[in-house]
Amino acid sequence: MDFVEEFTDEERLKIEQDFSRLADKCYLDHAGTALYGESQLRAVQELLAGGLYCNPHTSRTMEDLIDLVRYRVLRWFQTRPADYSLVFTSGTTASLKLVAESFEFGPGDAEPGSFVYLRDSHTSVLGMRELVRTGRVQPIERAELLQALNEPEDPRRQHPHRPSLLVFPAQCNFNGAKYPLELCELIERNGLRGYGGDAFHVCLDAASHVSTSPLDLSRYRPSFVCLSFYKIFGYPTGLGALLVRRDAEPLLRGKRYYGGGTVKIALSGPDRFHERRDALADRLEDGTINFLSIAALLPCLETLTRLIPGATMDRIQRHTFQLARYCYRELQALQHANGGRVVDLYHDTAFGDARTQGAIVNFNVLNDDGGHVGFAEVACMAANHGIYLRTGCFCNPGACQRHLRLADDDLLRHYRAGHVCGDANDLIDGQPTGSVRVSFGYCTRRSDVDRLVAMVRRCYVRRSITGPLSRADVLAQYKSYDRPRLVQLCLYPVKSCGPLRVTTGGWPLAPTGLLYDRAFLIVDEHGAAMTQKKLPTMCRIRPDIADGRLVLRHADLEDEPLTIELEGGGEAGEPAAAHLCQTKVCRDSVQGVDCGERAADWVSRALGVSGLRLLRQSGQEPRRQRQTDRALSLNNQAQLLLVNRTSVRWLRDKVGDGDWDGADAPSLDALVDRFRGNLIVETVRPLEESDWRRVLVGPSQFTVDGPCTRCQMICIDQATGERTAEPLRTISREFGGRMRFGVYLSLAGDWADRELPLGATVSGVIEESE
């Protein structure tokens, strides 16, 4: 496909140097946030370190600097203070909220105007419905909005008298479709069909548009413009603006709350007398504004202009559009062996023109039978390939519904089935609940697109005409050879590190599952839990437990094992640390006891990362499973994980010998290790465990909490830490896009003073649903 490089070799080299941290990474979520450059941060640091910046309520110098930033931002959008006022906010959402609570739809004794919003809008626009002071609230469809382009001015139209508000995005954040900005003037002049008495003012959600496209407010002049600066520069975050056309300022007088600095006078008595300041920004910027971030905008503007000189945003638009079009066409060309499409693209344009299409590609992956692959699986596979992308509905339920052909009843059915915004519940009854979005910025390279397309081709394109097996097909391949039994026990004393394999006898049970399983974890210098997703080589730390002590070994520190007293939590020979630390495991806040300096030094050297700490879970704040209220250690979701060795053998047979990224296929034991199960069983047939509701292991009883949804962890070789695309790819293919393998268990009945014996008979109980 044709691709013309927008930047010169010198400019490209400067950009690559400014984003050296992307050397081995593929970042494709610029619609989520732009990335800041290294020179940009240096310029910000030099500005802040080189001056004394006081509260603007104190310092006239700071006030002047903020006014200078207002002027520079307005100039960035091709306008001036005489035409637009600029109110700083915390972002686009805050700007939209400010318009909603401030806009006056008419005097109190008259019929109010209308609030009309495009259905394909961000959730923040939908939230405006709860604040606007009018009962005349109505969505408008995309096709209906675009009709306004062809609506002639009606000379018989009655003089509009009701102030009304129309909100739509300059660019759809779901798929990058751009809306003609001529609509701003046409609708404010001609109105909307069906709203004869309404004098419309346009509020333009420009957040997605301005990230990679120019916005010329000297040519297109909506009443209100809402935006966030991190979408353009990556930094600062938590800062946005509301731009208000001067003649529309009188409409923003409905806001009742006032904060510090926004009034001329306020009496503290019961009559509540106060008078607001005159200038719009002075009236609406409550309290002390984010003045240091505002000051930082100056070097951000200057750095981007210096990095890409000459019509900066026009050039960024051309570059990113070409990348998006190239990506769109490459994905569109992919086919399965049976001729079926590999991706389902969700777009309103064919990427013909940068004026109608932004730098976003939205899609879902399809199996060769036309069924959808869940977006959560695609996200896992992308992460396994070092690709950063976005999945879900992107806070745009209207566009998501329209393109995925979901009615309101479908969304309600998905919600009742347990799906909520932002979760990984990607397929319900085979129907996708969201999609995959990739988006591009000025630092994106063509090789990044090639990397994405290669991942999709390698992981999802069927090269032979076969289909996924049914459960009956699977079971028919295997015959009974023995009674189900427990063949291995594994515990992981340090979360995400190597296993302790129980080779003889058995292992004691505890209130949280296996005694000492996931009792410790490693955190970084900021207190964030480390896992193999971040650091695959954690698997090379090997634990052992003997004589009341945990011993950790690593091949690079062969002569320096780390020994931890299990009763005290500190390193053997030194007092247990009393320092408590807070971290998070699967969104749960957990408290840990620091194991001391020597332990911290050992794990840092073993993993080659400075500043790491080893923590043991504190008993002061027990962690509980949300659904069952059972005690949890530092496991992800349940007390125990059961993996069926027979199922793993079946899975290995399904993966082709040449599908292990050029390496030899792993042994059965090595593949079992990748699933990091606690109870390794061997059954008569594969996949039997999927039907179990209760499990008996010898005299011990367990309830099944549900299937384990897999992520890229199973693609990490637990001996070396190296990544492969398998077996996640085959699991998805064989199970119609679902990534479930293994089942979660919880203790049931009397477990006290019991241990699980190796070789015990395993009985799975299937309870028929009523």
Coordinates of N, CA, C and O in Angstrom, one line a residue, residues 199-287:
A199 N -33.0 28.8 19.2 CA -31.8 29.5 18.7 C -30.6 28.7 19.3 O -30.2 28.8 20.4
F200 N -30.1 27.8 18.4 CA -29.1 26.9 18.8 C -27.7 27.5 18.9 O -27.3 28.3 18.1
H201 N -27.0 27.1 20.0 CA -25.6 27.3 20.1 C -24.9 26.0 20.2 O -25.3 25.1 20.8
V202 N -23.8 25.9 19.5 CA -23.0 24.6 19.3 C -21.9 24.6 20.4 O -21.1 25.5 20.5
C203 N -21.9 23.4 21.1 CA -20.8 23.1 22.0 C -20.1 22.0 21.4 O -20.6 20.9 21.2
L204 N -18.8 22.2 21.0 CA -18.0 21.3 20.2 C -17.1 20.5 21.2 O -16.2 21.1 21.8
D205 N -17.3 19.2 21.2 CA -16.3 18.4 22.0 C -15.1 18.1 21.1 O -15.2 17.3 20.1
A206 N -14.1 18.8 21.3 CA -12.9 18.8 20.4 C -11.8 17.9 20.9 O -10.7 17.9 20.3
A207 N -12.0 17.2 22.0 CA -10.9 16.4 22.7 C -10.2 15.5 21.7 O -9.0 15.5 21.6
S208 N -11.0 14.7 21.0 CA -10.3 13.7 20.1 C -9.7 14.4 18.9 O -8.7 14.0 18.4
H209 N -10.4 15.4 18.4 CA -10.0 16.0 17.1 C -8.7 16.7 17.3 O -7.8 16.5 16.4
V210 N -8.5 17.5 18.4 CA -7.3 18.3 18.4 C -6.0 17.5 18.7 O -4.9 18.1 18.7
S211 N -6.2 16.2 19.1 CA -5.0 15.4 19.4 C -4.1 15.3 18.2 O -2.9 15.3 18.3
T212 N -4.6 15.2 17.0 CA -3.8 15.0 15.8 C -4.3 15.9 14.6 O -3.8 15.7 13.5
S213 N -5.2 16.8 14.8 CA -5.7 17.6 13.7 C -5.8 19.1 14.1 O -6.0 19.4 15.3
P214 N -5.6 20.0 13.1 CA -5.7 21.4 13.4 C -7.2 21.8 13.7 O -8.1 21.2 13.1
L215 N -7.4 22.8 14.5 CA -8.7 23.4 14.7 C -8.6 24.9 14.5 O -7.9 25.6 15.3
D216 N -9.2 25.4 13.4 CA -9.1 26.8 13.0 C -10.3 27.6 13.5 O -11.4 27.5 12.8
L217 N -10.3 28.3 14.6 CA -11.4 29.0 15.1 C -11.6 30.3 14.5 O -12.6 31.0 14.8
S218 N -10.8 30.7 13.6 CA -11.0 31.9 12.8 C -12.0 31.6 11.6 O -12.6 32.4 11.1
R219 N -12.0 30.3 11.3 CA -12.9 29.8 10.2 C -14.2 29.2 10.7 O -15.2 29.4 10.1
Y220 N -14.0 28.3 11.7 CA -15.2 27.6 12.3 C -15.3 28.1 13.7 O -14.4 28.0 14.5
R221 N -16.5 28.7 14.0 CA -16.7 29.5 15.2 C -17.8 29.0 16.1 O -18.8 29.7 16.2
P222 N -17.7 27.8 16.7 CA -18.8 27.3 17.6 C -18.8 28.2 18.8 O -17.9 28.9 19.2
S223 N -20.0 28.2 19.5 CA -20.1 29.0 20.7 C -19.2 28.5 21.8 O -18.6 29.3 22.6
F224 N -19.0 27.2 21.9 CA -18.2 26.6 23.0 C -17.3 25.5 22.5 O -17.8 24.7 21.6
V225 N -16.1 25.4 23.0 CA -15.2 24.4 22.6 C -14.6 23.8 23.8 O -14.1 24.5 24.7
C226 N -14.6 22.5 23.9 CA -14.1 21.8 25.1 C -12.9 20.9 24.7 O -13.0 20.1 23.7
L227 N -11.8 20.9 25.5 CA -10.7 20.1 25.1 C -9.8 19.8 26.3 O -9.9 20.4 27.4
S228 N -8.9 18.9 26.2 CA -7.9 18.5 27.2 C -6.5 18.6 26.6 O -6.3 18.1 25.4
F229 N -5.5 19.1 27.3 CA -4.2 19.3 26.8 C -3.4 18.0 26.7 O -2.5 17.9 25.8
Y230 N -3.6 17.0 27.6 CA -2.8 15.8 27.5 C -3.1 15.0 26.2 O -2.3 14.2 25.8
K231 N -4.2 15.3 25.6 CA -4.5 14.6 24.3 C -3.6 15.2 23.2 O -3.4 14.5 22.2
I232 N -3.1 16.4 23.4 CA -2.2 16.9 22.4 C -0.7 16.7 22.7 O 0.1 16.3 21.9
F233 N -0.4 17.0 24.0 CA 1.0 17.0 24.4 C 1.4 15.8 25.3 O 2.6 15.7 25.5
G234 N 0.5 15.1 25.8 CA 0.8 14.0 26.7 C 1.0 14.5 28.2 O 0.7 13.8 29.1
Y235 N 1.5 15.7 28.3 CA 1.7 16.3 29.6 C 1.5 17.8 29.4 O 1.9 18.3 28.4
P236 N 0.9 18.5 30.4 CA 0.4 18.0 31.7 C -1.0 17.4 31.6 O -1.8 17.7 30.7
T237 N -1.2 16.5 32.5 CA -2.6 15.8 32.7 C -3.4 16.7 33.6 O -2.9 17.5 34.4
G238 N -4.7 16.4 33.7 CA -5.5 17.1 34.6 C -5.7 18.6 34.3 O -6.0 19.4 35.2
L239 N -5.6 18.9 33.0 CA -5.7 20.3 32.6 C -6.4 20.4 31.3 O -6.0 19.7 30.3
G240 N -7.4 21.2 31.2 CA -8.1 21.4 29.9 C -8.6 22.8 29.8 O -8.2 23.7 30.6
A241 N -9.5 23.1 28.9 CA -10.0 24.4 28.7 C -11.4 24.4 28.1 O -11.8 23.5 27.4
L242 N -12.1 25.4 28.4 CA -13.4 25.8 27.8 C -13.2 27.1 27.1 O -12.9 28.1 27.7
L243 N -13.3 27.0 25.7 CA -13.2 28.2 24.9 C -14.6 28.7 24.6 O -15.5 28.0 24.2
V244 N -14.9 30.0 24.9 CA -16.2 30.6 24.8 C -16.2 31.8 23.8 O -15.4 32.7 24.1
R245 N -17.0 31.7 22.8 CA -17.1 32.8 21.9 C -17.7 34.0 22.6 O -18.6 33.9 23.4
R246 N -17.1 35.2 22.4 CA -17.4 36.4 23.2 C -18.9 36.7 23.3 O -19.5 36.9 24.3
D247 N -19.6 36.5 22.1 CA -21.1 36.9 22.1 C -21.9 35.8 22.8 O -23.1 36.0 23.1
A248 N -21.3 34.6 23.2 CA -22.1 33.6 23.9 C -21.8 33.6 25.4 O -22.5 32.9 26.1
E249 N -21.0 34.5 25.8 CA -20.6 34.6 27.3 C -21.9 34.8 28.1 O -22.0 34.2 29.2
P250 N -22.8 35.7 27.7 CA -24.0 36.0 28.6 C -24.8 34.8 28.9 O -25.6 34.7 29.8
L251 N -24.7 33.7 28.0 CA -25.5 32.5 28.2 C -25.0 31.6 29.4 O -25.7 30.7 29.9
L252 N -23.8 31.9 29.8 CA -23.2 31.1 30.9 C -23.3 31.8 32.3 O -22.3 32.0 32.9
R253 N -24.5 32.0 32.7 CA -24.8 32.7 33.9 C -25.6 31.8 34.9 O -26.1 32.3 35.9
G254 N -25.8 30.6 34.5 CA -26.7 29.7 35.4 C -26.0 29.0 36.5 O -26.6 28.4 37.4
K255 N -24.7 29.0 36.5 CA -23.9 28.3 37.5 C -24.1 29.0 38.9 O -23.9 30.2 39.0
R256 N -24.5 28.2 39.9 CA -24.8 28.8 41.2 C -23.6 28.8 42.2 O -23.4 29.7 42.9
Y257 N -22.8 27.7 42.1 CA -21.7 27.7 43.0 C -20.6 28.7 42.6 O -20.4 28.9 41.5
Y258 N -20.0 29.3 43.7 CA -18.8 30.1 43.4 C -17.7 29.7 44.4 O -17.9 29.4 45.5
G259 N -16.5 29.7 43.9 CA -15.3 29.4 44.7 C -14.4 30.6 45.0 O -14.7 31.7 44.5
G260 N -13.3 30.3 45.7 CA -12.4 31.4 46.0 C -11.9 32.1 44.7 O -11.6 31.5 43.7
G261 N -11.8 33.4 44.8 CA -11.3 34.2 43.7 C -12.3 34.6 42.6 O -11.9 35.3 41.7
T262 N -13.5 34.1 42.7 CA -14.5 34.3 41.6 C -15.5 35.4 41.9 O -16.4 35.7 41.1
V263 N -15.4 36.1 43.1 CA -16.4 37.1 43.5 C -15.7 38.4 43.8 O -14.5 38.4 44.3
K264 N -16.4 39.5 43.6 CA -15.9 40.8 44.1 C -16.2 41.0 45.6 O -15.4 41.6 46.3
I265 N -17.3 40.4 46.0 CA -17.7 40.5 47.4 C -18.6 39.3 47.8 O -19.4 38.9 47.0
A266 N -18.4 38.8 49.0 CA -19.3 37.8 49.5 C -19.5 38.0 51.0 O -18.5 38.0 51.7
L267 N -20.7 38.1 51.4 CA -21.0 38.3 52.8 C -21.3 36.9 53.5 O -21.9 36.0 52.8
S268 N -20.8 36.7 54.7 CA -21.0 35.5 55.4 C -22.3 35.3 56.1 O -22.5 34.3 56.7
G269 N -23.1 36.3 56.1 CA -24.4 36.3 56.8 C -25.4 35.5 56.1 O -25.2 34.9 54.9
P270 N -26.7 35.4 56.6 CA -27.7 34.5 56.1 C -28.3 35.0 54.8 O -29.0 34.2 54.1
D271 N -28.1 36.3 54.4 CA -28.7 36.7 53.2 C -27.9 36.3 51.9 O -28.3 36.5 50.8
R272 N -26.7 35.8 52.2 CA -25.8 35.2 51.1 C -25.5 36.1 50.0 O -25.3 35.8 48.9
F273 N -25.4 37.4 50.3 CA -25.1 38.4 49.3 C -23.7 38.2 48.7 O -22.7 38.0 49.5
H274 N -23.6 38.2 47.4 CA -22.3 38.1 46.7 C -22.4 38.7 45.3 O -23.6 38.8 44.8
E275 N -21.3 39.1 44.8 CA -21.3 39.6 43.4 C -20.1 39.0 42.7 O -19.0 39.1 43.1
R276 N -20.4 38.4 41.5 CA -19.3 37.7 40.8 C -18.4 38.7 40.1 O -18.9 39.9 39.8
R277 N -17.3 38.3 39.7 CA -16.3 39.1 38.9 C -16.9 39.3 37.5 O -17.7 38.5 37.1
D278 N -16.3 40.2 36.8 CA -16.8 40.5 35.5 C -16.3 39.6 34.4 O -17.1 39.1 33.5
A279 N -15.0 39.4 34.3 CA -14.4 38.6 33.2 C -14.9 37.1 33.4 O -15.0 36.6 34.5
L280 N -15.1 36.5 32.3 CA -15.7 35.1 32.3 C -14.8 34.2 33.0 O -15.2 33.4 33.9
A281 N -13.5 34.2 32.7 CA -12.5 33.3 33.4 C -12.5 33.5 34.9 O -12.4 32.6 35.7
D282 N -12.5 34.8 35.3 CA -12.5 35.2 36.7 C -13.8 34.6 37.4 O -13.7 34.3 38.6
R283 N -14.9 34.6 36.7 CA -16.1 34.1 37.3 C -16.2 32.6 37.4 O -16.8 32.0 38.3
L284 N -15.6 31.9 36.4 CA -15.8 30.4 36.4 C -14.6 29.6 36.9 O -14.8 28.4 37.1
E285 N -13.5 30.2 37.0 CA -12.3 29.4 37.5 C -12.3 29.4 39.0 O -11.7 30.3 39.7
D286 N -13.0 28.4 39.6 CA -13.1 28.4 41.1 C -11.8 28.0 41.8 O -11.1 27.1 41.4
G287 N -11.5 28.8 42.8 CA -10.3 28.5 43.7 C -9.1 28.7 42.9 O -9.0 29.5 41.9

